[in-house]
Amino acid sequence: MLKIQTIKSTCFILATFTALFLSSIQAASALEKTGLNRTILLEKKLELSSANIDTKMIRVAFPPAFKTPWHTHEGPGPRYVVKGTLKVVEGGKANTYSAGDVFWETGELMSVENVGDDAAELIIFELAPAK
């Protein structure tokens, strides 16, 4: 029974990811005619920590030069930079991401800094064990 719930949770997550990037889906032949270009931005195999997962989509706006304190999130998941440039320090490694970049956050202790000249925005898709 737990395996079926895990499969259902995984299917829900995949459906949510698809909805994020495609506002409407037509038949394959119709897509080819419109010239729609579909690109996988991030692919990650994931073992769910629980049969029940709470998902959250959070938009975060970072003013210029803003730096978060060290923090964690309730769960891991993909992050999408909508605009600006962000420096992410997590697990002892620093990476810089710009608009259009996608990265995987593990849920470990981290800090994020807006290193661009303008405001930055980030979409957090969080996968946390249900409480």
XYZ file of N, CA, C and O in Angstrom:
524
model
N 0.825 -1.199 0.000
C 0.000 0.000 0.000
C 0.864 1.256 0.000
O 0.568 2.223 -0.667
N 1.966 1.213 0.775
C 2.871 2.365 0.853
C 3.481 2.650 -0.504
O 3.624 3.807 -0.892
N 3.816 1.596 -1.263
C 4.411 1.776 -2.582
C 3.423 2.462 -3.525
O 3.806 3.337 -4.291
N 2.149 2.107 -3.462
C 1.125 2.735 -4.304
C 0.997 4.210 -3.938
O 0.915 5.064 -4.809
N 1.016 4.538 -2.647
C 0.938 5.937 -2.220
C 2.152 6.716 -2.704
O 2.039 7.857 -3.122
N 3.335 6.098 -2.650
C 4.550 6.749 -3.125
C 4.462 7.009 -4.623
O 4.819 8.086 -5.103
N 3.958 6.047 -5.368
C 3.785 6.216 -6.815
C 2.786 7.326 -7.091
O 3.012 8.180 -7.953
N 1.689 7.366 -6.336
C 0.699 8.428 -6.512
C 1.312 9.790 -6.210
O 1.091 10.759 -6.921
N 2.114 9.884 -5.149
C 2.771 11.150 -4.797
C 3.725 11.576 -5.904
O 3.774 12.741 -6.285
N 4.484 10.623 -6.424
C 5.417 10.929 -7.508
C 4.669 11.410 -8.739
O 5.074 12.388 -9.376
N 3.580 10.773 -9.070
C 2.773 11.198 -10.224
C 2.234 12.603 -10.018
O 2.237 13.422 -10.942
N 1.790 12.906 -8.826
C 1.284 14.255 -8.531
C 2.382 15.292 -8.725
O 2.171 16.348 -9.299
N 3.570 14.979 -8.222
C 4.701 15.912 -8.345
C 5.046 16.133 -9.808
O 5.240 17.268 -10.246
N 5.117 15.061 -10.582
C 5.435 15.205 -12.003
C 4.369 16.011 -12.731
O 4.676 16.851 -13.585
N 3.121 15.798 -12.384
C 2.033 16.558 -13.015
C 2.143 18.038 -12.662
O 1.915 18.909 -13.513
N 2.512 18.325 -11.442
C 2.667 19.720 -11.023
C 3.809 20.389 -11.773
O 3.674 21.520 -12.242
N 4.944 19.681 -11.932
C 6.066 20.237 -12.693
C 5.639 20.550 -14.124
O 5.972 21.599 -14.671
N 4.905 19.647 -14.727
C 4.451 19.855 -16.100
C 3.563 21.084 -16.185
O 3.696 21.900 -17.089
N 2.678 21.247 -15.229
C 1.776 22.405 -15.230
C 2.548 23.711 -15.070
O 2.124 24.752 -15.574
N 3.679 23.668 -14.369
C 4.487 24.865 -14.196
C 4.988 25.416 -15.527
O 5.018 26.621 -15.730
N 5.388 24.542 -16.395
C 6.081 24.968 -17.601
C 5.222 24.929 -18.861
O 5.593 25.474 -19.887
N 4.100 24.330 -18.800
C 3.209 24.275 -19.964
C 1.816 24.716 -19.537
O 1.158 24.045 -18.760
N 1.371 25.843 -20.021
C 0.064 26.338 -19.598
C -1.072 25.588 -20.287
O -2.157 25.501 -19.761
N -0.833 25.084 -21.449
C -1.845 24.256 -22.108
C -1.160 23.205 -22.946
O -0.083 23.427 -23.492
N -1.763 22.053 -23.015
C -1.183 20.948 -23.769
C -2.151 20.554 -24.883
O -3.319 20.305 -24.644
N -1.655 20.503 -26.091
C -2.434 20.086 -27.245
C -1.925 18.717 -27.692
O -0.921 18.217 -27.187
N -2.558 18.141 -28.683
C -2.081 16.887 -29.262
C -0.690 17.121 -29.849
O -0.349 18.230 -30.256
N 0.120 16.053 -29.906
C 1.503 16.191 -30.368
C 1.594 16.829 -31.742
O 2.442 17.677 -31.987
N 0.717 16.452 -32.637
C 0.772 17.035 -33.980
C 0.463 18.523 -33.949
O 1.060 19.306 -34.686
N -0.439 18.936 -33.079
C -0.768 20.357 -32.973
C 0.422 21.139 -32.420
O 0.684 22.264 -32.840
N 1.170 20.529 -31.479
C 2.345 21.181 -30.924
C 3.404 21.392 -31.995
O 4.048 22.438 -32.043
N 3.596 20.391 -32.838
C 4.588 20.511 -33.898
C 4.235 21.641 -34.847
O 5.110 22.376 -35.292
N 2.969 21.826 -35.140
C 2.534 22.867 -36.057
C 2.741 24.264 -35.464
O 2.964 25.208 -36.201
N 2.650 24.387 -34.139
C 2.790 25.706 -33.520
C 4.242 26.103 -33.315
O 4.523 27.259 -33.034
N 5.157 25.158 -33.441
C 6.570 25.461 -33.229
C 6.947 25.545 -31.761
O 7.981 26.104 -31.415
N 6.117 25.003 -30.883
C 6.412 25.022 -29.451
C 7.708 24.275 -29.193
O 7.934 23.192 -29.715
N 8.582 24.874 -28.406
C 9.852 24.256 -28.062
C 9.810 23.844 -26.600
O 9.593 24.679 -25.729
N 10.004 22.581 -26.334
C 9.961 22.050 -24.968
C 11.362 21.608 -24.574
O 11.975 20.810 -25.273
N 11.875 22.150 -23.461
C 13.223 21.853 -23.001
C 13.178 21.395 -21.547
O 12.567 22.053 -20.716
N 13.828 20.291 -21.257
C 13.925 19.829 -19.879
C 14.962 20.705 -19.189
O 16.112 20.781 -19.613
N 14.558 21.399 -18.133
C 15.450 22.296 -17.414
C 16.194 21.594 -16.288
O 17.293 21.978 -15.926
N 15.582 20.577 -15.714
C 16.193 19.853 -14.612
C 15.559 18.482 -14.543
O 14.339 18.350 -14.678
N 16.373 17.470 -14.370
C 15.868 16.117 -14.193
C 16.618 15.502 -13.031
O 17.845 15.598 -12.957
N 15.884 14.930 -12.093
C 16.511 14.357 -10.906
C 15.693 13.174 -10.432
O 14.487 13.275 -10.268
N 16.365 12.068 -10.224
C 15.688 10.923 -9.620
C 15.550 11.215 -8.139
O 16.463 11.736 -7.502
N 14.391 10.896 -7.601
C 14.101 11.280 -6.229
C 13.464 10.125 -5.484
O 12.507 9.528 -5.948
N 14.022 9.805 -4.323
C 13.401 8.836 -3.430
C 12.662 9.636 -2.366
O 13.271 10.407 -1.632
N 11.370 9.495 -2.344
C 10.562 10.258 -1.409
C 10.771 9.764 0.018
O 10.843 8.564 0.258
N 10.876 10.713 0.937
C 11.121 10.375 2.331
C 9.850 9.941 3.058
O 9.907 9.439 4.162
N 8.719 10.166 2.413
C 7.438 9.857 3.027
C 6.435 9.530 1.927
O 6.567 9.997 0.801
N 5.438 8.742 2.268
C 4.387 8.442 1.293
C 3.507 9.667 1.062
O 2.857 9.791 0.034
N 3.482 10.567 2.023
C 2.686 11.789 1.915
C 3.612 12.993 1.909
O 4.362 13.208 2.856
N 3.541 13.763 0.832
C 4.414 14.917 0.655
C 3.556 16.175 0.562
O 2.570 16.215 -0.171
N 3.933 17.200 1.326
C 3.316 18.521 1.192
C 4.155 19.295 0.186
O 5.382 19.364 0.325
N 3.514 19.829 -0.824
C 4.229 20.614 -1.823
C 3.850 22.077 -1.677
O 2.715 22.402 -1.344
N 4.832 22.926 -1.890
C 4.597 24.367 -1.844
C 5.327 24.994 -3.024
O 6.441 24.593 -3.352
N 4.692 25.982 -3.626
C 5.359 26.831 -4.609
C 5.406 28.218 -3.989
O 4.369 28.769 -3.634
N 6.607 28.750 -3.873
C 6.810 30.017 -3.183
C 7.596 30.951 -4.094
O 8.622 30.559 -4.647
N 7.111 32.179 -4.268
C 7.856 33.191 -5.024
C 8.532 34.095 -4.006
O 7.891 34.626 -3.103
N 9.853 34.255 -4.167
C 10.625 35.090 -3.255
C 11.249 36.231 -4.051
O 11.888 35.994 -5.072
N 11.058 37.466 -3.577
C 11.656 38.645 -4.209
C 12.823 39.123 -3.345
O 12.670 39.309 -2.134
N 13.977 39.292 -3.971
C 15.189 39.737 -3.283
C 15.528 41.156 -3.723
O 15.837 41.379 -4.896
N 15.511 42.120 -2.816
C 15.957 43.472 -3.177
C 17.444 43.437 -3.558
O 18.163 42.507 -3.182
N 17.935 44.449 -4.260
C 19.362 44.492 -4.589
C 20.218 44.375 -3.325
O 19.901 44.961 -2.281
N 21.281 43.578 -3.413
C 22.275 43.376 -2.347
C 21.734 42.646 -1.117
O 22.450 42.496 -0.133
N 20.505 42.141 -1.153
C 19.941 41.434 0.000
C 20.607 40.066 0.146
O 20.827 39.357 -0.824
N 20.907 39.701 1.394
C 21.465 38.383 1.701
C 20.662 37.770 2.831
O 20.453 38.403 3.862
N 20.215 36.533 2.644
C 19.451 35.854 3.690
C 20.389 35.418 4.806
O 21.583 35.187 4.571
N 19.873 35.265 6.000
C 20.673 34.609 7.044
C 20.774 33.119 6.692
O 20.045 32.621 5.831
N 21.650 32.410 7.364
C 21.730 30.960 7.173
C 20.404 30.359 7.588
O 19.847 30.731 8.631
N 19.862 29.452 6.763
C 18.542 28.888 7.043
C 18.380 27.552 6.325
O 19.225 27.170 5.511
N 17.302 26.861 6.640
C 16.924 25.643 5.923
C 15.468 25.775 5.519
O 14.735 26.613 6.045
N 15.056 24.943 4.589
C 13.657 24.852 4.199
C 13.109 23.518 4.683
O 13.871 22.623 5.052
N 11.801 23.384 4.656
C 11.171 22.157 5.148
C 11.508 20.951 4.283
O 11.449 19.826 4.742
N 11.824 21.200 3.021
C 12.121 20.089 2.143
C 12.936 20.524 0.944
O 13.060 21.711 0.650
N 13.499 19.546 0.243
C 14.275 19.835 -0.953
C 13.363 20.136 -2.132
O 12.142 20.068 -2.013
N 13.968 20.443 -3.250
C 13.191 20.624 -4.468
C 13.881 21.534 -5.461
O 14.920 22.119 -5.183
N 13.291 21.635 -6.646
C 13.868 22.503 -7.673
C 13.581 23.970 -7.373
O 12.569 24.302 -6.762
N 14.498 24.804 -7.809
C 14.356 26.255 -7.672
C 14.582 26.866 -9.055
O 15.497 26.452 -9.775
N 13.775 27.858 -9.403
C 13.836 28.496 -10.720
C 14.056 29.998 -10.542
O 13.265 30.660 -9.866
N 15.129 30.516 -11.141
C 15.421 31.947 -11.049
C 14.618 32.669 -12.129
O 14.840 32.456 -13.319
N 13.671 33.482 -11.708
C 12.803 34.216 -12.631
C 13.546 35.411 -13.211
O 13.495 35.666 -14.416
N 14.230 36.161 -12.329
C 15.009 37.296 -12.813
C 16.131 37.598 -11.831
O 16.067 37.217 -10.656
N 17.164 38.265 -12.341
C 18.283 38.650 -11.497
C 19.367 37.597 -11.422
O 19.373 36.630 -12.183
N 20.289 37.791 -10.488
C 21.420 36.890 -10.285
C 21.559 36.608 -8.794
O 21.652 37.536 -7.984
N 21.566 35.339 -8.434
C 21.627 34.921 -7.036
C 22.836 34.031 -6.782
O 23.123 33.130 -7.572
N 23.514 34.293 -5.682
C 24.602 33.427 -5.224
C 24.029 32.551 -4.121
O 23.514 33.056 -3.125
N 24.117 31.246 -4.317
C 23.572 30.283 -3.365
C 24.732 29.513 -2.748
O 25.534 28.912 -3.461
N 24.806 29.541 -1.412
C 25.822 28.776 -0.692
C 25.083 27.688 0.071
O 24.233 27.972 0.914
N 25.420 26.437 -0.251
C 24.756 25.286 0.377
C 25.744 24.129 0.407
O 26.403 23.857 -0.600
N 25.827 23.472 1.536
C 26.729 22.330 1.648
C 28.191 22.691 1.417
O 28.944 21.904 0.868
N 28.570 23.910 1.788
C 29.948 24.337 1.631
C 30.332 24.743 0.211
O 31.492 25.039 -0.049
N 29.378 24.743 -0.708
C 29.648 25.108 -2.098
C 28.857 26.347 -2.470
O 27.692 26.474 -2.107
N 29.496 27.233 -3.228
C 28.829 28.444 -3.714
C 28.614 28.334 -5.213
O 29.526 27.948 -5.947
N 27.403 28.639 -5.651
C 27.064 28.669 -7.073
C 26.289 29.938 -7.357
O 25.537 30.420 -6.507
N 26.443 30.452 -8.561
C 25.718 31.645 -8.975
C 24.751 31.257 -10.074
O 25.122 30.563 -11.028
N 23.505 31.700 -9.949
C 22.442 31.386 -10.902
C 21.807 32.671 -11.395
O 21.610 33.607 -10.628
N 21.467 32.680 -12.670
C 20.847 33.857 -13.295
C 19.470 33.490 -13.834
O 19.096 32.311 -13.878
N 18.747 34.516 -14.284
C 17.395 34.323 -14.820
C 17.371 33.169 -15.817
O 18.217 33.071 -16.698
N 16.405 32.263 -15.610
C 16.246 31.099 -16.478
C 16.949 29.855 -15.965
O 16.691 28.762 -16.452
N 17.823 29.997 -14.985
C 18.524 28.839 -14.427
C 17.632 28.101 -13.444
O 16.808 28.695 -12.747
N 17.828 26.794 -13.382
C 17.129 25.925 -12.438
C 18.188 25.170 -11.657
O 19.191 24.738 -12.215
N 17.986 25.028 -10.361
C 18.913 24.249 -9.551
C 18.139 23.450 -8.522
O 16.970 23.714 -8.244
N 18.785 22.443 -7.964
C 18.174 21.589 -6.947
C 18.716 21.995 -5.585
O 19.918 22.038 -5.358
N 17.801 22.300 -4.691
C 18.179 22.603 -3.314
C 17.931 21.370 -2.475
O 16.864 20.751 -2.557
N 18.908 21.002 -1.646
C 18.816 19.767 -0.877
C 18.008 19.903 0.404
O 17.554 18.909 0.954
N 17.859 21.131 0.891
C 17.196 21.334 2.178
C 18.186 21.490 3.311
O 17.806 21.648 4.468
N 19.507 21.457 2.982
C 20.550 21.656 3.990
C 20.685 23.142 4.307
O 20.137 23.994 3.615
N 21.478 23.449 5.327
C 21.746 24.820 5.725
C 22.281 25.606 4.538
O 23.174 25.139 3.830
N 21.705 26.800 4.314
C 22.056 27.565 3.118
C 21.900 29.051 3.336
O 21.283 29.496 4.305
N 22.439 29.807 2.372
C 22.269 31.254 2.330
C 22.148 31.659 0.865
O 22.763 31.043 -0.005
N 21.347 32.699 0.594
C 21.160 33.199 -0.768
C 21.403 34.706 -0.756
O 20.898 35.403 0.118
N 22.164 35.168 -1.751
C 22.468 36.595 -1.852
C 22.178 37.088 -3.262
O 22.577 36.454 -4.242
N 21.507 38.219 -3.350
C 21.280 38.868 -4.644
C 22.567 39.601 -5.005
O 22.895 40.613 -4.400
N 23.303 39.083 -5.974
C 24.581 39.672 -6.363
C 24.463 40.519 -7.625
O 25.457 41.035 -8.123
N 23.244 40.687 -8.135
C 23.020 41.533 -9.297
C 22.768 42.975 -8.885
O 22.680 43.308 -7.706
N 22.642 43.831 -9.886
C 22.396 45.256 -9.639
C 20.925 45.569 -9.390
O 20.600 46.612 -8.831
N 20.038 44.674 -9.828
C 18.597 44.895 -9.722
C 17.967 43.849 -8.804
O 18.635 42.926 -8.342
N 16.665 43.978 -8.586
C 15.926 42.988 -7.802
C 16.006 41.620 -8.491
O 16.194 41.530 -9.705
N 15.877 40.575 -7.702
C 15.885 39.201 -8.222
C 14.642 38.484 -7.708
O 14.089 38.860 -6.670
N 14.205 37.463 -8.450
C 13.055 36.648 -8.025
C 13.374 35.179 -8.210
O 14.007 34.788 -9.190
N 12.893 34.388 -7.275
C 13.122 32.954 -7.263
C 11.808 32.242 -7.000
O 11.041 32.659 -6.136
N 11.559 31.160 -7.742
C 10.414 30.289 -7.459
C 10.968 29.059 -6.753
O 11.851 28.374 -7.265
N 10.444 28.797 -5.570
C 10.820 27.621 -4.790
C 9.699 26.601 -4.917
O 8.543 26.902 -4.631
N 10.032 25.396 -5.361
C 9.078 24.284 -5.355
C 9.582 23.336 -4.287
O 10.602 22.677 -4.450
N 8.883 23.313 -3.148
C 9.339 22.579 -1.978
C 8.576 21.265 -1.821
O 7.358 21.231 -1.971
N 9.317 20.205 -1.529
C 8.751 18.873 -1.312
C 9.070 18.459 0.123
O 10.187 18.041 0.416
N 8.115 18.587 1.012
C 8.359 18.310 2.417
C 7.472 17.155 2.892
O 6.310 17.047 2.468
N 7.989 16.316 3.782
C 7.150 15.266 4.348
C 5.924 15.888 5.027
O 6.044 16.909 5.704
N 4.765 15.289 4.815
C 3.538 15.798 5.415
C 3.624 15.700 6.934
O 4.191 14.768 7.490
N 3.060 16.705 7.580
C 3.069 16.722 9.057
C 1.775 16.204 9.604
O 0.773 16.248 9.037
